[in-house]
Coordinates of C-alpha atoms in Angstrom, one line a residue:
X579 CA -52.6 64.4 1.8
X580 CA -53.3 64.7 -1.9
X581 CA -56.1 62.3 -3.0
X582 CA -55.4 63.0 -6.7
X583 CA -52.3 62.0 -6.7
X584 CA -53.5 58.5 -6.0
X585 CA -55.6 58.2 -8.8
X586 CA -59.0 56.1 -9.8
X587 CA -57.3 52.9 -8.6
X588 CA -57.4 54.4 -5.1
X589 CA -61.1 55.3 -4.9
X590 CA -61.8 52.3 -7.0
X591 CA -59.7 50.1 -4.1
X592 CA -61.7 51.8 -1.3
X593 CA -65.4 51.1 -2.8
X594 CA -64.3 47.7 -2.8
X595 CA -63.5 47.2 -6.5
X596 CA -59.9 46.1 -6.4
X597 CA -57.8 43.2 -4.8
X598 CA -56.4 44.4 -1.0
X599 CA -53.6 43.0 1.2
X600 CA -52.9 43.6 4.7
X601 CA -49.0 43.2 5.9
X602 CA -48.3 40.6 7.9
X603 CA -45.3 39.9 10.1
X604 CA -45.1 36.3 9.3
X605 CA -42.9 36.2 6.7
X606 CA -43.2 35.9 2.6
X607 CA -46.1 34.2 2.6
X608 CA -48.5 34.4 -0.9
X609 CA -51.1 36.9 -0.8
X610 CA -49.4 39.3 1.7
X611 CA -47.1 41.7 1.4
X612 CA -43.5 41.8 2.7
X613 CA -41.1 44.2 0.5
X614 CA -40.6 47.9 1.7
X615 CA -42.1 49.0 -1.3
X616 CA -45.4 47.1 -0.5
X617 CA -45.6 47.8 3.4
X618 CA -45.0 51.6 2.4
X619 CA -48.2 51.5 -0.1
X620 CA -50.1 49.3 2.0
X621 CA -49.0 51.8 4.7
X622 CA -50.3 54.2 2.3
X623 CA -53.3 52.9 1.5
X624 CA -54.5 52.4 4.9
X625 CA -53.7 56.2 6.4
X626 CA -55.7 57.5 3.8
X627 CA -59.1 55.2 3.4
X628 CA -59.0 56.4 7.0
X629 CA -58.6 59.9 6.6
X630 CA -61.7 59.3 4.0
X631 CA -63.7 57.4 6.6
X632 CA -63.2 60.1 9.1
X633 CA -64.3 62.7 6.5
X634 CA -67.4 60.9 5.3
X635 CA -68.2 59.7 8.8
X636 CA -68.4 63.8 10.4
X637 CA -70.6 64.4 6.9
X638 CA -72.6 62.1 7.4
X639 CA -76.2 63.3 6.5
X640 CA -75.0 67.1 6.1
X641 CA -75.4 69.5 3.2
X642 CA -72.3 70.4 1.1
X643 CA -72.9 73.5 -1.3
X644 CA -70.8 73.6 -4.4
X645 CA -70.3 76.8 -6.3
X646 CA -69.6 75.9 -10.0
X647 CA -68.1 77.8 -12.5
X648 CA -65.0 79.2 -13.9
X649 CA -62.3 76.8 -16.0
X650 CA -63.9 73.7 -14.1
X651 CA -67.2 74.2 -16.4
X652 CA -65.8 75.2 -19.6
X653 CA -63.2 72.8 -19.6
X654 CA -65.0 69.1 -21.5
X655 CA -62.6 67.1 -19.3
X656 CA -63.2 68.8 -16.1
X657 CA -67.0 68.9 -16.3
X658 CA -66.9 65.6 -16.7
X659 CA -64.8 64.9 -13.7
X660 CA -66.9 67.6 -11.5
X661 CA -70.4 65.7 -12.5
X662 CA -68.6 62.4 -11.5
X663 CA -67.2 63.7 -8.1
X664 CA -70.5 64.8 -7.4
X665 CA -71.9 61.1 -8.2
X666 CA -69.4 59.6 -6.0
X667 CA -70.5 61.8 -3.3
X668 CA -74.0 61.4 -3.1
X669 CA -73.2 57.6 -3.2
X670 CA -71.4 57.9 -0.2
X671 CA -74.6 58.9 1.7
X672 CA -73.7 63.2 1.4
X673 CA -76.3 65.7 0.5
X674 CA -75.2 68.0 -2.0
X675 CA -76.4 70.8 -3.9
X676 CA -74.9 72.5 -6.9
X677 CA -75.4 76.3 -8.0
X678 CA -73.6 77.2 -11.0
X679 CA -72.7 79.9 -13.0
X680 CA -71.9 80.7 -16.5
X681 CA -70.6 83.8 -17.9
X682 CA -68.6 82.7 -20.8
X683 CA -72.1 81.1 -22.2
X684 CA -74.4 84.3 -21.3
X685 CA -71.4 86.1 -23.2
X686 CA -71.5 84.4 -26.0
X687 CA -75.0 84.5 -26.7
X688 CA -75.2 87.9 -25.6
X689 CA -73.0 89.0 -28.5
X690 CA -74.3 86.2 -30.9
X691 CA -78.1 88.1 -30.7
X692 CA -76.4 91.7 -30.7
X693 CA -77.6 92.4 -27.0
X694 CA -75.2 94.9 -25.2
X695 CA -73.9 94.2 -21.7
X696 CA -71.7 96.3 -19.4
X697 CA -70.0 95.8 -15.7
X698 CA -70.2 97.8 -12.7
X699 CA -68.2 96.7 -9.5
X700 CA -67.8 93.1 -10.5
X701 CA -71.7 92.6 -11.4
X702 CA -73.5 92.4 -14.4
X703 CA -75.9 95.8 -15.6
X704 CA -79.0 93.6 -16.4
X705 CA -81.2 94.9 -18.8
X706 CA -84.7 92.7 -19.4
X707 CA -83.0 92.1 -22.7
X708 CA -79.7 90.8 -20.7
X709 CA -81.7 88.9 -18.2
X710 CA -84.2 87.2 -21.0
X711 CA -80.4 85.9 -22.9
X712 CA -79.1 85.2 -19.6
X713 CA -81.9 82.9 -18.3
X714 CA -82.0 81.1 -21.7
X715 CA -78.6 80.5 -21.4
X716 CA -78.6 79.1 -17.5
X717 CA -81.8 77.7 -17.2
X718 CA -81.8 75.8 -20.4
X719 CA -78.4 74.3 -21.9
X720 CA -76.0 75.0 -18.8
X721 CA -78.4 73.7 -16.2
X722 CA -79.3 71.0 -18.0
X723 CA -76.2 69.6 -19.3
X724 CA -74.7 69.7 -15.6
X725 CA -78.1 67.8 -14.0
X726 CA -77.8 65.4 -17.2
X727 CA -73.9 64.8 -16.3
X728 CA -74.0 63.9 -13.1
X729 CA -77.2 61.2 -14.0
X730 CA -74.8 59.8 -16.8
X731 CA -71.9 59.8 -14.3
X732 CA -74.6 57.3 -11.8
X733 CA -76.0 60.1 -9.7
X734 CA -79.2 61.4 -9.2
X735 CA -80.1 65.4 -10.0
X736 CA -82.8 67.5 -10.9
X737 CA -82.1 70.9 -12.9
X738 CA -84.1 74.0 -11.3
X739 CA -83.4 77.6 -11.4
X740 CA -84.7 80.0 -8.9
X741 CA -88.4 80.8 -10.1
X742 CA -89.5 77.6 -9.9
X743 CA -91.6 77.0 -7.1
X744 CA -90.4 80.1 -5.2
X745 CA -86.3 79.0 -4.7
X746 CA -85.0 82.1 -4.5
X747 CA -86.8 85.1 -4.5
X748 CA -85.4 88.6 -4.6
X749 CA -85.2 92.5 -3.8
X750 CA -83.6 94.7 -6.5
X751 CA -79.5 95.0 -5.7
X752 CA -78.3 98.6 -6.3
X753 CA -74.7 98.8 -6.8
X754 CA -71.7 101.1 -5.3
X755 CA -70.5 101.6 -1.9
X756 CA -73.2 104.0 -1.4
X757 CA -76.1 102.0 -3.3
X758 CA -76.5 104.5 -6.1
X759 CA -75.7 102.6 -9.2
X760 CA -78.5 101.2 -10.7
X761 CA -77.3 97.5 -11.7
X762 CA -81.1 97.1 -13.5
X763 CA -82.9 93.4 -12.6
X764 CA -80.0 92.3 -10.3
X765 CA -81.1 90.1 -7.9
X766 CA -80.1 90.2 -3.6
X767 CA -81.6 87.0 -2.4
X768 CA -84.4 87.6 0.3
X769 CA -85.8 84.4 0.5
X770 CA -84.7 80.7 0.0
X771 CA -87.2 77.8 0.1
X772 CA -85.4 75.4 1.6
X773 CA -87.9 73.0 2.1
X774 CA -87.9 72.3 -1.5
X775 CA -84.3 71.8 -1.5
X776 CA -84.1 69.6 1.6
X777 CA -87.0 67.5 0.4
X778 CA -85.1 66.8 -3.1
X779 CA -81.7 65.9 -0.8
X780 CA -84.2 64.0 1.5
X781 CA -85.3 62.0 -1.7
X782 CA -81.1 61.3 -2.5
X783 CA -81.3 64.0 -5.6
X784 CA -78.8 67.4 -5.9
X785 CA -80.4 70.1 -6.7
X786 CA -78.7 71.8 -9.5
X787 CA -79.6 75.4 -9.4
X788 CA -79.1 78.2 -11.9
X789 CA -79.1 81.8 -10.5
X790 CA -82.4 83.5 -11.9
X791 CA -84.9 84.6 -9.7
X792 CA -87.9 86.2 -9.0
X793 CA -89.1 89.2 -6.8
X794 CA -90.3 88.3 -3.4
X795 CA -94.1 86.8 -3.0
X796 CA -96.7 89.5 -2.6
X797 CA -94.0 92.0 -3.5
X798 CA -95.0 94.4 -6.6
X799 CA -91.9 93.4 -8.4
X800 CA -92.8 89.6 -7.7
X801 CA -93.3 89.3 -11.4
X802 CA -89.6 90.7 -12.3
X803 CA -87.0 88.3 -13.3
X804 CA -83.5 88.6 -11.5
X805 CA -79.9 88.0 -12.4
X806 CA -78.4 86.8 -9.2
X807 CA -74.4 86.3 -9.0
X808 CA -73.9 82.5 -8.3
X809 CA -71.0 83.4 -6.0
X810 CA -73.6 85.5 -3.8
X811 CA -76.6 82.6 -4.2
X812 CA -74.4 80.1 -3.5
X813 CA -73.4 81.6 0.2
X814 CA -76.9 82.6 0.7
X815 CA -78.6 79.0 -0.1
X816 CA -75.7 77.6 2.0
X817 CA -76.4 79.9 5.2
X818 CA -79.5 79.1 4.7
X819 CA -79.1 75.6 4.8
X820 CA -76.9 75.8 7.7
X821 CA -74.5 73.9 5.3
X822 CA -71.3 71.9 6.5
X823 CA -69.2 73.3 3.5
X824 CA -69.2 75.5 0.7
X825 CA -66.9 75.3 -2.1
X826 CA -66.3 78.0 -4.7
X827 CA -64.6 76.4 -7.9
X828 CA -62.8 79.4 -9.1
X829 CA -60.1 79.8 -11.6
X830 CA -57.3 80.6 -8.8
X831 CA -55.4 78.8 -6.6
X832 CA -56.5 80.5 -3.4
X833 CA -56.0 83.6 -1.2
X834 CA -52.3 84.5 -1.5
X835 CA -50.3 86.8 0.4
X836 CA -48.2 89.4 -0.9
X837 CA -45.5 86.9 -1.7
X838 CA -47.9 85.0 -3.7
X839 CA -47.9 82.1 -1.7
X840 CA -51.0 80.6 -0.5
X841 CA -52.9 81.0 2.7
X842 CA -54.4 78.0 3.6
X843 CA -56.7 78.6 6.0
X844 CA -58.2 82.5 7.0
X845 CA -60.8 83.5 10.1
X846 CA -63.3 86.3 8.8
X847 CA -61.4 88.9 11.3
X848 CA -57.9 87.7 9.1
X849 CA -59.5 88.3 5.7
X850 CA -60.8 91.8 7.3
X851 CA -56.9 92.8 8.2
X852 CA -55.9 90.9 4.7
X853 CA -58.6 93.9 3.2
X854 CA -57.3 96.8 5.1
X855 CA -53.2 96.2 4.0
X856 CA -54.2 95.4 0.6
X857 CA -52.9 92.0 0.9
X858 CA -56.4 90.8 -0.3
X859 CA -57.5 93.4 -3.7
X860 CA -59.4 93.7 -6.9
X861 CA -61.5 90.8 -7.5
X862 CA -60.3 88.5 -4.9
X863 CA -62.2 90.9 -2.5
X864 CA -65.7 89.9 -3.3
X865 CA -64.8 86.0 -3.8
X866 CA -64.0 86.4 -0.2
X867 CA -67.0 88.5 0.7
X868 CA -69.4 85.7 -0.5
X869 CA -67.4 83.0 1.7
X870 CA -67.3 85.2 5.1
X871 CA -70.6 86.2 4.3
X872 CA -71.8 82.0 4.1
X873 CA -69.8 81.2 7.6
X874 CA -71.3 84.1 9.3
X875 CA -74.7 83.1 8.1
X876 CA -73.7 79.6 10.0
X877 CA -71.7 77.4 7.3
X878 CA -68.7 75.7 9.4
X879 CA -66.2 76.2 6.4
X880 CA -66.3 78.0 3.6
X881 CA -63.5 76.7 0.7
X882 CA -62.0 78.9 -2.2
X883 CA -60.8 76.0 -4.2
X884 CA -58.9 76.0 -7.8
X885 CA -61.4 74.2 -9.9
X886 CA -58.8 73.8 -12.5
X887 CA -57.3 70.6 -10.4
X888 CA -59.2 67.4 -11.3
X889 CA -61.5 66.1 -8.7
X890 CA -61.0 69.3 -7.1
X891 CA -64.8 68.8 -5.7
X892 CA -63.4 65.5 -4.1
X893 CA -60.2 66.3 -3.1
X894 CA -61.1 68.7 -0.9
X895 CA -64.4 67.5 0.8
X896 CA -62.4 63.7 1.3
X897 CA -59.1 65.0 2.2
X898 CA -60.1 66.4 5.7
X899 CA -60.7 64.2 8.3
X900 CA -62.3 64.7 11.2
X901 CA -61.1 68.6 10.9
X902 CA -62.7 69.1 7.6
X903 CA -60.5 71.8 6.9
X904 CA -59.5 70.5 2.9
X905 CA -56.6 69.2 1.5
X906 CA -54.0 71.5 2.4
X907 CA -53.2 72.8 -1.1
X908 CA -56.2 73.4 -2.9
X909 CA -57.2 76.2 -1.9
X910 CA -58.1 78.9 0.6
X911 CA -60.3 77.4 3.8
X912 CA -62.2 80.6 5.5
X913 CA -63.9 79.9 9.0
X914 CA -65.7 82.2 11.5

């Protein structure tokens, strides 16, 4: 079932906003449909408000943790769209909480300010002097502009990165398979206070969270600012949630096979095999790290998604039913 493919009017129909009909076997009567062509979309209609009643019925009161980044928060039109699924989800009674990323922006300023960066294994080498541009950047306009989106868009959200109030406090990360490449003030979350999280989703608001932390309490690098990768703080604040779902908005369609045709749905022992015959290389590997990683830590599914289809964010949580297993075609669906 693809959800975008029906459009506004759809979602608009099913909150109750547009004119329904039911068929009716007693002939052409005004008011209810009779054609083929209005059975089949009443037909339609009907299979999938269902299929979004079962999904929002087994979410109910559960904890969805959205990883955002990529094309999906650099593209104007798809920001807007991301801010407004997450509006329409909260109004139909789900918690959710948003971590973002934002490399393009740190990037940009980086080399605006004349501040050098370099990349080891798919991290960041954070310098104080990379770290102080880098929580400008996502603690100030990026976190801010996504909070203020999704209150323009009718939600509710509150902007937050992880030093305040303790949210995600760290141990330095070394890098390299044999943890001997110093990645500088590169955060591995320790600690997440999830009672400040849960009491902001008690109180109906998403947390939007931007990945800079601090060294653990009583620690002697509690003072030390960290650059954590959203992908990894994402997982870890979901485990520790004991989230329903994660989704990672990423810029690909999904774990593909050596045909390049997607795999829709992977168990952690799959995505280990998928490793060891190279199926699964480069920087797929660690997008698929951080999701095995959340379901082992006690997330029920953990989605790779292609933020560049609209409403992806939707799309995938509505379009599950019961199973909760996505839409099918938007991505990559990893469970334990």
């Amino acid at each position: 079932m693809n959800l975008v493919s029906t459009g506004a009017v759809f979602f608009l129909t099913l909150l109750g906003t547009a004119n329904s009909f039911v068929a009716s076997p007693f002939g052409n009567v005004k008011g209810v449909l009779t054609t083929p062509t209005q059975l089949a979309s009443a037909s339609s209609f009907v299979e999938n408000a269902k299929t979004v009643a079962s999904s929002i019925h087994s979410l109910q009161d559960q904890t969805i943790v959205v990883k955002y980044g990529g094309n999906a928060m650099t593209s104007p039109e798809l920001a807007q769209l991301f801010c407004e699924d997450v509006a329409t989800l909260q109004k139909l009674g789900l918690r959710v909480v948003v971590v973002h990323g934002g490399g393009p922006m740190i990037n940009a300023m980086l080399e605006k300010v004349g501040v050098e960066s370099t990349w080891e294994g798919g991290m960041r080498v954070s310098t104080k002097e990379v770290v102080d541009v880098a929580a400008m950047v996502l603690c100030g306009t990026v976190n801010k502009d996504i909070a203020g989106g999704i209150v323009k868009s009718g939600g509710r959200a509150l902007g937050l990165c992880g030093r305040d109030d303790g949210l995600l406090q760290c141990q330095k990360l070394w890098g390299g398979d044999d943890g001997s490449i110093d990645l500088g003030n590169v955060g591995q979350v320790k600690v997440v206070n999830t009672d400040l999280v849960n009491d902001l989703l008690d109180a109906g608001i998403t947390p939007v969270i931007a990945p800079i932390g601090m060294g653990c309490k009583g620690a002697d690098d509690e003072a030390i600012v960290y650059n954590i990768n959203a992908d990894v703080a994402a997982g870890r604040i979901a485990g520790e949630l004991k989230a329903a779902r994660v989704l990672f908005l990423t810029d690909i369609a999904g774990v593909l096979d050596k045909e390049k045709k997607l795999l829709e749905r992977l168990t952690c022992d799959d995505i280990a095999g998928l490793i060891k015959d190279e199926t699964i290389t480069g920087g797929m590997i660690p997008k698929v790290s951080y999701a095995t990683d959340a379901v082992k830590l006690g997330v029920q599914g953990a989605f790779i998604t292609d933020g560049r289809v609209p409403h992806a964010l939707l799309n995938e949580i509505l379009a599950g039913g019961d199973e909760g297993l996505g839409s099918g075609g938007g991505g990559t669906v990893v469970t334990l």
